[in-house]
Coordinates of C-alpha atoms and ligand atoms in Angstrom, one line a residue:
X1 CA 18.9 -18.0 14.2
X2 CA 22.1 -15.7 13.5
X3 CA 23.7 -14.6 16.8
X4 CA 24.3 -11.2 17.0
X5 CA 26.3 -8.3 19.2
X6 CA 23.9 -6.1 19.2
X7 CA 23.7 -3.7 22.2
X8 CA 19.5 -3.9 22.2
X9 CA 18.3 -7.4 23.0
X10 CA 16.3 -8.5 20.3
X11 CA 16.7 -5.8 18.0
X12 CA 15.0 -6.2 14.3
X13 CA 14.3 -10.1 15.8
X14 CA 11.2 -8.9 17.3
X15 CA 8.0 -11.1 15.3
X16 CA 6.4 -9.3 13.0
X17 CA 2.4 -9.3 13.2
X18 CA 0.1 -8.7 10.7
X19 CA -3.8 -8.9 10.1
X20 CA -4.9 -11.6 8.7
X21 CA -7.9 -11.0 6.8
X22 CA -8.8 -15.1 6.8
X23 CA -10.3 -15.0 10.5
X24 CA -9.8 -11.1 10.9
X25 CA -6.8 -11.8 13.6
X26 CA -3.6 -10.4 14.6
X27 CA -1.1 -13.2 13.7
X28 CA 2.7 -13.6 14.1
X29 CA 4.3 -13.6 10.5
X30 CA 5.5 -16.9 9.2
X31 CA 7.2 -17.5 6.1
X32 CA 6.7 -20.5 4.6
X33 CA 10.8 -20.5 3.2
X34 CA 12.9 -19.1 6.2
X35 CA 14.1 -15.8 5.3
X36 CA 11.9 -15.6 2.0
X37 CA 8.5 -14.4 1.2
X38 CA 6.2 -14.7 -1.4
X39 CA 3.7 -11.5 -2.0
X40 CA 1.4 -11.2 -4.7
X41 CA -0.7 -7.9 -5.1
X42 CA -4.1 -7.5 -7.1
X43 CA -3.0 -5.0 -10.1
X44 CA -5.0 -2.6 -11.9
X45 CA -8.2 -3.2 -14.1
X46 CA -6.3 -1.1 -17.1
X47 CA -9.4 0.6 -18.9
X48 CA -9.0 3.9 -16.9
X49 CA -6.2 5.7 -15.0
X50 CA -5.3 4.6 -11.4
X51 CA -7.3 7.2 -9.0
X52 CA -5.7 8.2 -5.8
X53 CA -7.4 5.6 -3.8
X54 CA -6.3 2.8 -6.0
X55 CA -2.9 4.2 -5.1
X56 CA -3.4 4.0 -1.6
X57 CA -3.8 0.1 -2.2
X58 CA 0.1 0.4 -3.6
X59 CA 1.5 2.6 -0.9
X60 CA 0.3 0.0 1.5
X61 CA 1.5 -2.6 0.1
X62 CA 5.0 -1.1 -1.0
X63 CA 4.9 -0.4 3.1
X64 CA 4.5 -3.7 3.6
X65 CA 7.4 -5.0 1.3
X66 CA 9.9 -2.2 2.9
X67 CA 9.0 -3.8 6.4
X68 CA 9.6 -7.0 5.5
X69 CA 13.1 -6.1 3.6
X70 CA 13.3 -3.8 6.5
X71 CA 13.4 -6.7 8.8
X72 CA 15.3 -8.8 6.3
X73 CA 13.6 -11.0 4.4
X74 CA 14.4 -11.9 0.7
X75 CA 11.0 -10.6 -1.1
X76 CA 9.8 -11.8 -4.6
X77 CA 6.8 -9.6 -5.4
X78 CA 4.4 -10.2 -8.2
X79 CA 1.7 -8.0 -9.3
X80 CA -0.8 -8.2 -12.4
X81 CA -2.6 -5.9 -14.9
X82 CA -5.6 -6.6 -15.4
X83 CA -6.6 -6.2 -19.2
X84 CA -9.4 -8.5 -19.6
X85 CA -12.3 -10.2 -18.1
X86 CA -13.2 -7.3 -15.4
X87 CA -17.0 -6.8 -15.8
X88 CA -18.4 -3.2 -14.6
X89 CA -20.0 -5.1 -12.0
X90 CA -17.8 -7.5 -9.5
X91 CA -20.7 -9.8 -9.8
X92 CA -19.9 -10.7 -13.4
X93 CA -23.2 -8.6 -15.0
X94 CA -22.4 -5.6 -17.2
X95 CA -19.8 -5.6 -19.6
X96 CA -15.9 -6.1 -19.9
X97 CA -14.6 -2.5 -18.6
X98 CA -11.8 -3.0 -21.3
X99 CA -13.9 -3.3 -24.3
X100 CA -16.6 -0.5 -23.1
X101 CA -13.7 1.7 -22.1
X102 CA -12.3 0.8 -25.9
X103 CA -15.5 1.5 -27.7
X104 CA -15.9 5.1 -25.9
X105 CA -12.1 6.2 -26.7
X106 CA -12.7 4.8 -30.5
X107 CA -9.0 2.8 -29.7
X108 CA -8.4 -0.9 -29.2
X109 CA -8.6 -2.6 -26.4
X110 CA -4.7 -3.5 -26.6
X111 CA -3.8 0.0 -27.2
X112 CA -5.5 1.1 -24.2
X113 CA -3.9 -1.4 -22.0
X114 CA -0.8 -0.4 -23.0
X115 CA -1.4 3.3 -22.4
X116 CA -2.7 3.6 -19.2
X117 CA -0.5 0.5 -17.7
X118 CA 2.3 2.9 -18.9
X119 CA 0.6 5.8 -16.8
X120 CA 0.0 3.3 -13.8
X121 CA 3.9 2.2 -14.0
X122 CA 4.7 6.1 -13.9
X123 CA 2.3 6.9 -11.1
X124 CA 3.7 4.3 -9.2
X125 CA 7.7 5.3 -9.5
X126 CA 6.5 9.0 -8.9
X127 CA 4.8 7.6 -5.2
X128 CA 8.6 6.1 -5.1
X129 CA 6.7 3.3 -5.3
X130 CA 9.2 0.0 -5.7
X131 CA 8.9 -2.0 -8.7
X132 CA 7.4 -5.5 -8.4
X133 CA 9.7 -8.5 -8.9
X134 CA 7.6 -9.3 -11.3
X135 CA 4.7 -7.8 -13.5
X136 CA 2.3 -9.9 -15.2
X137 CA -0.8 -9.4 -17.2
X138 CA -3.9 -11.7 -17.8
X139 CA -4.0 -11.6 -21.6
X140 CA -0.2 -13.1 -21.6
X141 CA -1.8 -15.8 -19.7
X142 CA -5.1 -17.1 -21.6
X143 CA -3.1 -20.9 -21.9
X144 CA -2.6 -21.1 -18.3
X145 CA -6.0 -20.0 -17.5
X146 CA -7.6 -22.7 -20.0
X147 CA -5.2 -24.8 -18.5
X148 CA -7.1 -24.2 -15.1
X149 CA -10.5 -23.8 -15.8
X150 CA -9.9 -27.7 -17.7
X151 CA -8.9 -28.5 -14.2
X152 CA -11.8 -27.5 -12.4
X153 CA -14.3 -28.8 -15.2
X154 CA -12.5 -32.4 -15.0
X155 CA -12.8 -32.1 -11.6
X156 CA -16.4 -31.5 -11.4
X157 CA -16.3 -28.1 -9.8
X158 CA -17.7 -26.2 -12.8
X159 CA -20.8 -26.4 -15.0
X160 CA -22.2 -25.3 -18.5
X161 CA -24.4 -23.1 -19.7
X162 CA -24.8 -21.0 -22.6
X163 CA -22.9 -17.8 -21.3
X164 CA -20.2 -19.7 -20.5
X165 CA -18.9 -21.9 -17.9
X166 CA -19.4 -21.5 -14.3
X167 CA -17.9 -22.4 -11.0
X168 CA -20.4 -23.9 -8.6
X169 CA -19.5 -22.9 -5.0
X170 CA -21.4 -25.4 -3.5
X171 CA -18.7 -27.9 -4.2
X172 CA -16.2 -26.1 -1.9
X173 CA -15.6 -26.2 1.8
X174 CA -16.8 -22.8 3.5
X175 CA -17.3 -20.6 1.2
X176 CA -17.3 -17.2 1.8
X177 CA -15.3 -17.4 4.9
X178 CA -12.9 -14.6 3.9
X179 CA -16.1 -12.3 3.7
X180 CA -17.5 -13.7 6.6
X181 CA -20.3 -14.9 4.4
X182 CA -22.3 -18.1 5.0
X183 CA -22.5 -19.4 0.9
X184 CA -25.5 -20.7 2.0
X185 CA -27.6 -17.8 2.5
X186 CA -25.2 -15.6 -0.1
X187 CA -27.4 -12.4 -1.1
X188 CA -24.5 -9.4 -1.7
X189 CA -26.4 -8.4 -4.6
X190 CA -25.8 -11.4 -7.1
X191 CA -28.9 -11.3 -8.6
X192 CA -29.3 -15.3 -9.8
X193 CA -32.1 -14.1 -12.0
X194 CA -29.4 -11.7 -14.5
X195 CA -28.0 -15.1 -15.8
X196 CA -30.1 -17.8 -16.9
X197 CA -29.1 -21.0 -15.9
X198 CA -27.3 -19.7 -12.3
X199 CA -27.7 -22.5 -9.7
X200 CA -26.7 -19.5 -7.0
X201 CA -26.3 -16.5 -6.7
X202 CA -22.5 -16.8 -5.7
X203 CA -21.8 -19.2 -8.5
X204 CA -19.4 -17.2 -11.1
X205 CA -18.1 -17.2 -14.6
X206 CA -14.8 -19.0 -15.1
X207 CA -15.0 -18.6 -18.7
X208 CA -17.6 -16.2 -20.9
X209 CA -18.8 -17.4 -24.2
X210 CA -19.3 -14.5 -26.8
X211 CA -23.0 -14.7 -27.1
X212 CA -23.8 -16.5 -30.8
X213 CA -23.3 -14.2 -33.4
X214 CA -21.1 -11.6 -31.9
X215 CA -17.7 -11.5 -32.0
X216 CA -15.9 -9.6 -28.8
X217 CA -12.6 -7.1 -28.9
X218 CA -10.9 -9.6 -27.2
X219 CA -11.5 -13.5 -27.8
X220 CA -10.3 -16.7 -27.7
X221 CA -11.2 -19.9 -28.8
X222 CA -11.7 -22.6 -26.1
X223 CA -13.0 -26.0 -24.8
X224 CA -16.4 -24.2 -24.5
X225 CA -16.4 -21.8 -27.4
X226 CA -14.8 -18.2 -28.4
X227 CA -15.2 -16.5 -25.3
X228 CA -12.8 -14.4 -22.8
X229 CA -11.7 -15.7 -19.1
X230 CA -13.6 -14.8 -15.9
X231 CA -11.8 -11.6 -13.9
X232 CA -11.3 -14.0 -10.8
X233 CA -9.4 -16.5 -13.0
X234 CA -6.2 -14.9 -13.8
X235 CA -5.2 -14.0 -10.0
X236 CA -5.8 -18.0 -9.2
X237 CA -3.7 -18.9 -12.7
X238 CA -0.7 -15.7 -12.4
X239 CA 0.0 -16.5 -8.2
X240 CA 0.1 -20.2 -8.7
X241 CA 2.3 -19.3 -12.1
X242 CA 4.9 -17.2 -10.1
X243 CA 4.8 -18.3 -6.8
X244 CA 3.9 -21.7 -6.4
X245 CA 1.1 -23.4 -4.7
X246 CA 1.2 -22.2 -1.7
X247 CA 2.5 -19.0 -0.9
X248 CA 2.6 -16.1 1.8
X249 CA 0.9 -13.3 1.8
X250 CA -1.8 -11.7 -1.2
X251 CA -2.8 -8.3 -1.1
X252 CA -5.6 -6.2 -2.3
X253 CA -8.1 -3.3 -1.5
X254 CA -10.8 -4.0 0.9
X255 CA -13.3 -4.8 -1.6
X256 CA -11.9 -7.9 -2.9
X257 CA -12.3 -8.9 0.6
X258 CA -15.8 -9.4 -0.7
X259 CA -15.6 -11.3 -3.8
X260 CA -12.7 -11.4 -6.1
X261 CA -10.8 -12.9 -3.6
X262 CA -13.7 -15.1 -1.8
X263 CA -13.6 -16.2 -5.2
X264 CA -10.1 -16.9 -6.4
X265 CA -9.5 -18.9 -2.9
X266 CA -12.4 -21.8 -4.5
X267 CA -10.8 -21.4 -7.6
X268 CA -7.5 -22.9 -5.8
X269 CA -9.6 -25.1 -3.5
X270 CA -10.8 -26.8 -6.5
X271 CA -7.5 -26.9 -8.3
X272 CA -5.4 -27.7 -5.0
X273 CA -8.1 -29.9 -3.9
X274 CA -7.8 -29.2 -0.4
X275 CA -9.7 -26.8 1.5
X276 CA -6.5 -24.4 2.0
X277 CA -7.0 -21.3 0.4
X278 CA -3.7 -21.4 -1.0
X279 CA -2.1 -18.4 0.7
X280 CA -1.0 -17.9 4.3
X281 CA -1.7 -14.3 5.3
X282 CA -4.6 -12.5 3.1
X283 CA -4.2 -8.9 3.9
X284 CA -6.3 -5.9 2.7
X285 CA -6.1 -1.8 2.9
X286 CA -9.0 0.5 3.8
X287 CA -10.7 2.5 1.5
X288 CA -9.4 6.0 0.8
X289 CA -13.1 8.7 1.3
X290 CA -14.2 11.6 -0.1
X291 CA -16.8 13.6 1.2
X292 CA -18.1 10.5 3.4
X293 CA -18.2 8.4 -0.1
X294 CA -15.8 5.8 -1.1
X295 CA -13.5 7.0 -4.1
X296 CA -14.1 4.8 -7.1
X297 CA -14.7 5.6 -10.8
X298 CA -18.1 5.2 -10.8
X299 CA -19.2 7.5 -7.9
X300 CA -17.6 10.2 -9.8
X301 CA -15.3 11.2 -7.6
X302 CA -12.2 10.5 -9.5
X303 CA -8.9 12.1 -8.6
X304 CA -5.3 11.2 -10.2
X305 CA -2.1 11.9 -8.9
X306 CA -1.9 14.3 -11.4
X307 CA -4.8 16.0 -10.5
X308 CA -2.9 16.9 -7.6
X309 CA 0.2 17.5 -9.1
X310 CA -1.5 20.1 -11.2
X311 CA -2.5 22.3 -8.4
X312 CA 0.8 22.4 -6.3
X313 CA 1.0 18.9 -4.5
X314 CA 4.1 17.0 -4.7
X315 CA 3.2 12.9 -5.1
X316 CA 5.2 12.1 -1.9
X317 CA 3.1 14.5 0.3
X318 CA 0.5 12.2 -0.4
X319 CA 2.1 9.4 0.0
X320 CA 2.9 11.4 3.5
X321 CA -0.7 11.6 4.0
X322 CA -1.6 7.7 3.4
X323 CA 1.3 7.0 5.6
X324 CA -0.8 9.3 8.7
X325 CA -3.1 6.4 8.9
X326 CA -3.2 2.9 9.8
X327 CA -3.6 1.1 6.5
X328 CA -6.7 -0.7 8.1
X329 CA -8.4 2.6 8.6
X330 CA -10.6 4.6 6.2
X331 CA -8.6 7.5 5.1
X332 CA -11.1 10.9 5.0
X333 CA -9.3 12.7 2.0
X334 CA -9.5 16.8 1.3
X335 CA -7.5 19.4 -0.6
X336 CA -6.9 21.1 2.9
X337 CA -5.7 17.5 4.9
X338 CA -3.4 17.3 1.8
X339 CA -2.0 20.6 2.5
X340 CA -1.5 19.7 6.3
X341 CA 0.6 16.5 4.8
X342 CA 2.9 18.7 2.5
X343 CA 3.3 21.5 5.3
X344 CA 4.6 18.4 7.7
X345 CA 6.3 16.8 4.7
X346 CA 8.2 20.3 3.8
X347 CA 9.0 21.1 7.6
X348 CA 10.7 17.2 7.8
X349 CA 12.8 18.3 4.3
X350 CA 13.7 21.6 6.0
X351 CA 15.2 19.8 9.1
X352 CA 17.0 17.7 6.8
X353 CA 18.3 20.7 5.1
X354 CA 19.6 21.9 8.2
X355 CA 20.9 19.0 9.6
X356 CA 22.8 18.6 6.6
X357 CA 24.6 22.0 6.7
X358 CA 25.3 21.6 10.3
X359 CA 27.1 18.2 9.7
X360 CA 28.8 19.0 6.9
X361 CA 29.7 16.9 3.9
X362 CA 31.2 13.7 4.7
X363 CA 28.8 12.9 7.1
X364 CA 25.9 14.0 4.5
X365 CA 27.7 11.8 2.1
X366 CA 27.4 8.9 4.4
X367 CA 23.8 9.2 5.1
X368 CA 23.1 9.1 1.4
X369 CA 25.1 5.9 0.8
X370 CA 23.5 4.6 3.3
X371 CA 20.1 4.4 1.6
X372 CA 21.8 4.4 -2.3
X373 CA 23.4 1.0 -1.6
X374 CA 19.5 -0.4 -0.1
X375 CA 18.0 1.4 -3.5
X376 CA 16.1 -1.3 -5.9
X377 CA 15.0 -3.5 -2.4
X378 CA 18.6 -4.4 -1.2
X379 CA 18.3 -3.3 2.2
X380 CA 20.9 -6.1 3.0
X381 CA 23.8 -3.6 3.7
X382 CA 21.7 -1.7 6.5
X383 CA 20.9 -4.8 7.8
X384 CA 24.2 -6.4 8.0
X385 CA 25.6 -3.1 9.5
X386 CA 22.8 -3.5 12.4
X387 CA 23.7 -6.9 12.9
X388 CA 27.5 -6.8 13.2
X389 CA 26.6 -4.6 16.3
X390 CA 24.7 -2.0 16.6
X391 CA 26.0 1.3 15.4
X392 CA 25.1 4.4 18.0
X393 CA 24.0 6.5 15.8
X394 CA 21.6 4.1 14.1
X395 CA 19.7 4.0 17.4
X396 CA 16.3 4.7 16.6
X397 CA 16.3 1.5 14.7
X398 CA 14.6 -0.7 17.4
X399 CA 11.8 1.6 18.2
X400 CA 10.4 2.1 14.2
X401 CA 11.4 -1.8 14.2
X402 CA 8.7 -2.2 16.7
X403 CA 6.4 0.2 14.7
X404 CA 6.2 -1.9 11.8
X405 CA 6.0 -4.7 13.6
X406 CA 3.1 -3.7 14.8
X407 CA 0.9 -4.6 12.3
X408 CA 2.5 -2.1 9.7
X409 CA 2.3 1.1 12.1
X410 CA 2.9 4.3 10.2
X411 CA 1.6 6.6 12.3
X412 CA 3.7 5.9 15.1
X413 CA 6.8 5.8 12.4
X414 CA 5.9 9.2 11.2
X415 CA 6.0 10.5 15.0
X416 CA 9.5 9.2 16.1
X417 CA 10.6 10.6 12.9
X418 CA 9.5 13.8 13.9
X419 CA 10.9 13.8 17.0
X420 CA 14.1 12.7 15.5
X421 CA 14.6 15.6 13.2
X422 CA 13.5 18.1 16.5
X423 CA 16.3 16.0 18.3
X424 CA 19.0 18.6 19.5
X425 CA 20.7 16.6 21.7
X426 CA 21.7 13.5 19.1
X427 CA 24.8 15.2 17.1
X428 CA 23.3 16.1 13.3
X429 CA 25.5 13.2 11.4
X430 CA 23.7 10.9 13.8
X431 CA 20.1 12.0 12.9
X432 CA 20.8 11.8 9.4
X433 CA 21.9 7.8 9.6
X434 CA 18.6 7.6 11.1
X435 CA 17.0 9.7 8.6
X436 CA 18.4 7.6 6.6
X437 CA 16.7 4.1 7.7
X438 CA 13.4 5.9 7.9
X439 CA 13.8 6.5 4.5
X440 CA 14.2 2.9 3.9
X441 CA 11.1 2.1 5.7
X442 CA 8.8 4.6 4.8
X443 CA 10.0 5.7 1.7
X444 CA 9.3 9.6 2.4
X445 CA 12.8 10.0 0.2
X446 CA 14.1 12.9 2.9
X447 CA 17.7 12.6 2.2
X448 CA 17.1 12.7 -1.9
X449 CA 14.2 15.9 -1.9
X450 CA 15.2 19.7 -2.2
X451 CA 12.3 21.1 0.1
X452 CA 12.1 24.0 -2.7
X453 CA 10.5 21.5 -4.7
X454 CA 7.6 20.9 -2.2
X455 CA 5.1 24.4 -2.9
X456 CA 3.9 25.6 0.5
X457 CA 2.5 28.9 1.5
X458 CA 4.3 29.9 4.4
X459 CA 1.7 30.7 7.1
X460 CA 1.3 34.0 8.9
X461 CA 2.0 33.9 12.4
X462 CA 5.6 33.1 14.3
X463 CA 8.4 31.2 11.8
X464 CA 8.7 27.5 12.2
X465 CA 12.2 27.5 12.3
X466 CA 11.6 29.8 15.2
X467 CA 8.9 27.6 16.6
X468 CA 11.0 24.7 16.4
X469 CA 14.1 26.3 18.4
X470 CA 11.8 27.1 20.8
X471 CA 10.0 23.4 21.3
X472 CA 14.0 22.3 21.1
X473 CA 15.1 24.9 24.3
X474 CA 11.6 23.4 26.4
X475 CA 12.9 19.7 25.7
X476 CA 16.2 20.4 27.0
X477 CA 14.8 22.7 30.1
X478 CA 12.2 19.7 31.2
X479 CA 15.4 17.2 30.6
X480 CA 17.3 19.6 33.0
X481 CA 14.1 19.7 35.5
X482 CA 13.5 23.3 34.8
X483 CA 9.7 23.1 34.6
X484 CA 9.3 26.7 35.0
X485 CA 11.5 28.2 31.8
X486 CA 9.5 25.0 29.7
X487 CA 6.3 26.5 31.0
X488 CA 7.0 29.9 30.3
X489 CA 8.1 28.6 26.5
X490 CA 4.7 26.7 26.5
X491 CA 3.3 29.9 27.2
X492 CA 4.8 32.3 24.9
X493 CA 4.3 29.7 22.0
X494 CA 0.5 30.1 23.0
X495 CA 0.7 33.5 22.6
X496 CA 1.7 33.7 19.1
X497 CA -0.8 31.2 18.6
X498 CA 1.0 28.1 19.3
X499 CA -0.4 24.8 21.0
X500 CA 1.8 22.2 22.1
X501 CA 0.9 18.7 22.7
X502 CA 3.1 16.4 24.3
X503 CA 2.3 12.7 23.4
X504 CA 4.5 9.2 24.2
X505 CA 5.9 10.0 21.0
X506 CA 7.0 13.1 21.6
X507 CA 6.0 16.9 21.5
X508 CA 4.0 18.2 18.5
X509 CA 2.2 21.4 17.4
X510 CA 0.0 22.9 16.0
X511 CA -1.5 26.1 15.3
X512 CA -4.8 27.3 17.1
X513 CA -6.7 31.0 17.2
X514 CA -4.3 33.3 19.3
X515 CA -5.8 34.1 22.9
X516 CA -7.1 38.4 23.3
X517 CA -4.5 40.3 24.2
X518 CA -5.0 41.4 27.8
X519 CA -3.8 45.1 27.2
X520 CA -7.6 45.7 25.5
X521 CA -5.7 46.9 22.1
Ligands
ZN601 ZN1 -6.7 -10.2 -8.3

């Protein structure tokens, strides 16, 4: 390990823990390369556009990346589209979303792919979303696949039938031990009875045969006739492809907890022959609700980014609003929550806007730099400031260190941040170096956003910037032990309808029903 001068013990050393999905534990992050991880994220099925809670999947795990440049490791990301093989059920029943998608827009399958991974890739940079290191798509991959599935059938994990060929689950050491599923008594609503032939319900297609006489949109010829790969198969094939055998962490939403990924882990059991799952940390976001119901495509409830760009939200208030919640927690969404996330988002660009004025150019200019030079996932420059010694005005770098070390803690990130930007004590340039590493982190892009391009309604009551000089004066009267004067501000904030709440964090508000005005008006 590097010796450093820094002035904090331990600063940006500090483990990083995450939850591991495999045994549903907080573990201390590994790498299997020192200083170098490998991160693969499940892509989207491209038949559709992405809806907002698909994109919460990809804020997470952008938040993830960012925490581990943050703490300086070298990351190669890959992530796949998926443009074949994806049935409408996960349980391989239905049909291929791709081709039903293709039939109903009366274009091809390939011309759809390309449309809506273009609107994906746009969605994505407008969430200021970082690139992958590398993007990859199933139907660039149907060699390696056949490559894989010969594998598995030479080494007896895999058997025939008419609708193609079929990984039997038996043959693999604990199955289902991602879902916490005994393969044994398997019953999440594989229905053995849908495909003739089935030995269990959990047993899944590796390859699909077009059925005799019908040719697909999308085939290929193979060892066991024309037919198109099994959805699970390209994740197994693409990570292996990019990232070797064994790699470090693979992402997804919390539903592939349940079977995609239960099933891609005996796909590389069987190819690795071992019982290792292939990956080190398996790691998986909440859902995002609406109106108590998961959002997904087939519920209906199916929101786009630009849904919400279209009446007044700006895409990084809601990439504000994922960022409020732990990414293990289900995320309640509404028009009005989103608003709350703009309002907070808008008062952080107005403090910037301040700051900025009150420091004055060069220092603004420096702040900038500072997060220009990390743009495109070079943080390196931040980081080799921090560890020549620790600059004091980069001083809140330690405690959102120990945020995201938590187990990716947003929330907590989001609150020292505020309470930087209400910090009147630290001089301005200061808070905007700062600003400038949160940006880093959490990608909020503060120091590159004109708050008159976030819409907000200004509400009626007292003026923030007045409610923020107020909250400032009470921080500095408790710092001086004048208990009374921060009373009486706590007071007269109440009266124009002003709560304060002060947490370990620091002091927050909000606003709440004024109290009756005692002179009976
Ligand atoms: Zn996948």
């Amino acid at each position: 390990m590097s010796k450093t001068t820094n002035s904090v013990p331990g600063l940006l050393q500090r483990p990083l823990r995450l939850f591991n999905s495999m045994g549903r534990a907080l573990e201390q992050f590994q790498p299997i390369i020192s200083g170098f991880v490998r991160l693969y994220s499940c892509g989207l099925t491209v038949y559709n556009y992405a809806h907002i809670g698909n994109l919460r999947a990809y804020l997470f795990t952008d938040t993830l990346r960012r925490a581990l440049q943050f703490k300086g490791y070298e990351v190669l990301h890959v992530m796949n589209i998926t443009d074949v093989g994806h049935m409408t059920s996960d349980q391989d029943e239905g049909e291929d979303k791709m081709e039903l998608a293709s039939a109903k827009a009366e274009k091809s399958p390939w011309e759809l792919s390309e449309f809506y991974t273009q609107e994906f890739r746009k969605d994505l940079h407008r969430l200021n979303i970082m690139p992958p290191s590398v993007w990859c798509k199933a139907t660039d991959h149907i060699v390696e696949m056949l490559d894989f599935a010969k594998v598995l059938e030479d080494r007896g994990y895999t058997y025939l039938l008419d609708s193609g060929l079929y990984f039997d689950t038996s043959k693999v050491k604990d199955y289902g031990r991602l879902a916490l599923i005994d393969g044994k008594d398997l019953q999440v609503g594989a229905r053995i009875e849908a495909i003739p032939g089935k030995r269990h319900p959990a047993d899944f297609a590796v390859w699909r045969r077009s059925p005799p006489g019908k040719k697909r949109l999308m085939e290929w010829d193979s060892p066991w006739g024309p037919g198109a790969p099994g959805w699970h198969l390209e994740c197994s094939v693409m990570s292996l492809k990019y990232l070797g055998r064994h790699f470090d962490i693979h992402t997804g939403g919390v539903d592939h907890r349940q079977v995609h990924h239960v099933n891609e882990i005996a796909q590389n059991q069987g190819f690795l022959n071992s019982d290792s799952s292939g990956v080190n940390v398996w790691m998986h976001n909440e859902f995002l609700m609406f109106e108590e119901e998961k959002m997904s495509k087939s519920t209906g409830h199916f929101l786009r980014l630009e849904s919400l760009i279209e009446r007044g939200f700006h895409p990084l208030s809601y990439r504000y609003f994922t960022l409020q919640a732990s990414y293990r927690k289900q995320l309640q969404f509404s028009m009005s929550s989103l608003g709350a996330a703009q309002t907070g988002l808008h008062r952080m660009l107005r403090g910037v806007a301040q700051l900025r004025e009150k420091a004055g150019h060069q220092d603004w200019y420096r702040a900038v730099e500072e997060t220009r030079f990390s743009r495109g996932g070079n943080f390196r420059l931040v980081r080799h400031r921090l560890e020549e010694g620790l600059p004091p005005d980069f001083n809140l770098a330690d405690t959102l260190d120990e945020a995201l070390s938590e187990d990716l803690n947003t929330p907590r990130a989001l609150a020292l941040l505020s309470s930087l930007l209400s910090d009147t004590a630290m001089p301005a340039a200061a808070v905007l170096r700062n600003v400038a590493l949160f940006d880093l982190a959490l990608g909020l892009n503060l120091l590159s956003t004109a708050p008159e391009e976030l819409l907000v309604q200004e509400e009626p009551g007292i003026p923030v910037t007045d409610i923020e000089k107020l909250m400032a004066e009470r921080k500095s009267a408790r710092q001086n032990r004048d208990y009374r004067r921060a009373d009486e501000i706590r007071q007269e904030l109440l009266k124009a309808g002003i709560q304060l709440k002060d947490t370990p964090e620091g002091t927050t508000w909000e606003r709440v029903a004024k109290p009756p005005s005692g002179d009976g008006k």
